[in-house]
Amino acid sequence: MTLAIGTDRAETRHELAGTAYDLLVIGGGILGTSVTWMAAQAGLRVAMVDAGDFAGATSSASSKLVHGGLRYLQTGNVRLVAENHRERRALAADIAPHLVKPLTFVVPIYRGGPHGAAKLGAGVFLYSALSVFGDGMGRVITPQQAMAKVPALRSDGLRAAAVYGDHQMNDSRVAVMTVRAAVDAGAVVLNHAEVVGLRKTAGTVTGAELRDRLDGTEFGVSARLVLNATGPWVDHLRRMEDPSAAPSIRLSKGAHLVLRRQEPWKAALTTPIDKYRVSFAIPWEDHLLLGTTDEAYDGDPAAVRATEADIAQILDEAGHSVRDSQLRREDITYAFAGLRVLPGGPGQVAAAKRETVVTSGSGGMLSVAGGKWTTYRHIGRHVLATLARLPGQPLGDDLADILPAVPLPGLASPDAVAMRLWTDRDPGARMDPLVARHLATHYGSIAFDLARLIREDPALGERIHPDGPDIWAQAIYARDREWAATVDDVVRRRTTLTVRGLDTPDVRARIEKLLGQAA
């Protein structure tokens, strides 16, 4: 039995407790979700649980980029950049063109800066060549051309600028759509379900004991193989399997700021801070996204946040290329931080390899950590292939081939969806073009489901906050169809209210009341 999207939590718990799964994935970030999606496509009975919300931690605290990684050329990792570009093109063209959009990047070249025009020009040309010039040719432009693209660019000492193409997204929305894709493929999922113990049979991990964090209900899940994909908490779960397990990872904190934008930007900025680090200033969700930091973190993963020192550093580094008028503290709407999971070992975290770490525990539980948004499908396939080759073949030897390009739900042209949303209603009741565009670029063709909700109840077409494009139909849809169970699920990850600084006490109270109502 496969449960439909929107099934209530009690029914899902009953299904989880009553089924013997091939694979139980613990952790609903990008890595766990991708493995779950791939495993379901391969015909496995797979379940996924998360102690918080799907993508509730690091996976919704990224730089919102789907990119090849220009800075990896610095270390000569041409193969990695080429691989990233292949996945980036697949996401933008075949998997999620409704959620991933192209964005031009400008690299300002200042007098006395860490890189010269010739070096950067060659770098962006090679970068675009590795993407088969799919986003145009990387080149060097004049200061005047750069300032036409980014009006807030500092002009003092600006000698030239390099230009290249990449893509961006709303990571929370892509995560929710990927969970939905996994469920469409047959997976059973539950958020806010915490592992409180592991099931063992003759010393082998064969499932987990869980507690529903929303109502305290305890239940268990049995599986032939358990995958620990809990990100920053991966060693916590490994110690649940084996109290003597040595640390396998280390953590690096990356903080970001979101600010109100003073004027439109036609491009993003990638500003070299030193020989290896860069600072991003990216137009995103009608705002400006700044970041990121990269420093070792050894505290509680649940307590990670952007500190005053992080905010000062981000504003200072952005100020290398962005005018002060665009960097006012009163324009900050949101500050957030996530944790990169890196291989254990010596050296600075900024120089550590961004690679996936796979370990096997004494009880047979597989633990996997690391990865990045751009290659999340590739990593999911790689991990599944690793699981399929385990000694004794706990998953069996009869996995179906995974299709190369299964799209995320809602695949459609955002322009076409926005046009339909705006023109499909009576002239006197047409949807605001900004709202139509917002729905089209966050849901694709699923936006028509929200439009149907509005036709049934026109009040759901009203904006949740007058200063943002999110509407009440999104909150209803998040509750009934996207597993949103808490106010933060709605305001931080299903909508853009928090990033815009619009999750006021009144808004939160109204959403809490809505969540308490029967679907």
PDB file of C-alpha atoms in Angstrom, residues 65 103-108 149-150 168 265-270 280-283:
ATOM      1  CA  LEU A  65      22.777  28.109  -6.066  1.00  0.00           C
ATOM      2  CA  LEU A 103      21.444  33.888 -13.427  1.00  0.00           C
ATOM      3  CA  THR A 104      24.370  35.956 -14.708  1.00  0.00           C
ATOM      4  CA  PHE A 105      27.304  36.453 -12.334  1.00  0.00           C
ATOM      5  CA  VAL A 106      29.744  39.359 -12.391  1.00  0.00           C
ATOM      6  CA  VAL A 107      33.212  39.058 -10.823  1.00  0.00           C
ATOM      7  CA  PRO A 108      34.547  42.589 -10.162  1.00  0.00           C
ATOM      8  CA  LYS A 149      24.172  44.997 -14.632  1.00  0.00           C
ATOM      9  CA  VAL A 150      24.693  45.747 -10.909  1.00  0.00           C
ATOM     10  CA  GLN A 168      19.732  29.634  -8.663  1.00  0.00           C
ATOM     11  CA  TRP A 265      19.888  43.856 -10.128  1.00  0.00           C
ATOM     12  CA  LYS A 266      20.352  42.226 -13.530  1.00  0.00           C
ATOM     13  CA  ALA A 267      23.156  39.983 -12.251  1.00  0.00           C
ATOM     14  CA  ALA A 268      24.724  38.583  -9.093  1.00  0.00           C
ATOM     15  CA  LEU A 269      28.180  39.385  -7.722  1.00  0.00           C
ATOM     16  CA  THR A 270      30.959  36.905  -6.971  1.00  0.00           C
ATOM     17  CA  PHE A 280      28.239  36.254  -3.008  1.00  0.00           C
ATOM     18  CA  ALA A 281      25.675  39.029  -3.415  1.00  0.00           C
ATOM     19  CA  ILE A 282      22.706  37.451  -5.203  1.00  0.00           C
ATOM     20  CA  PRO A 283      19.314  38.862  -6.181  1.00  0.00           C
TER      21      PRO A 283
END
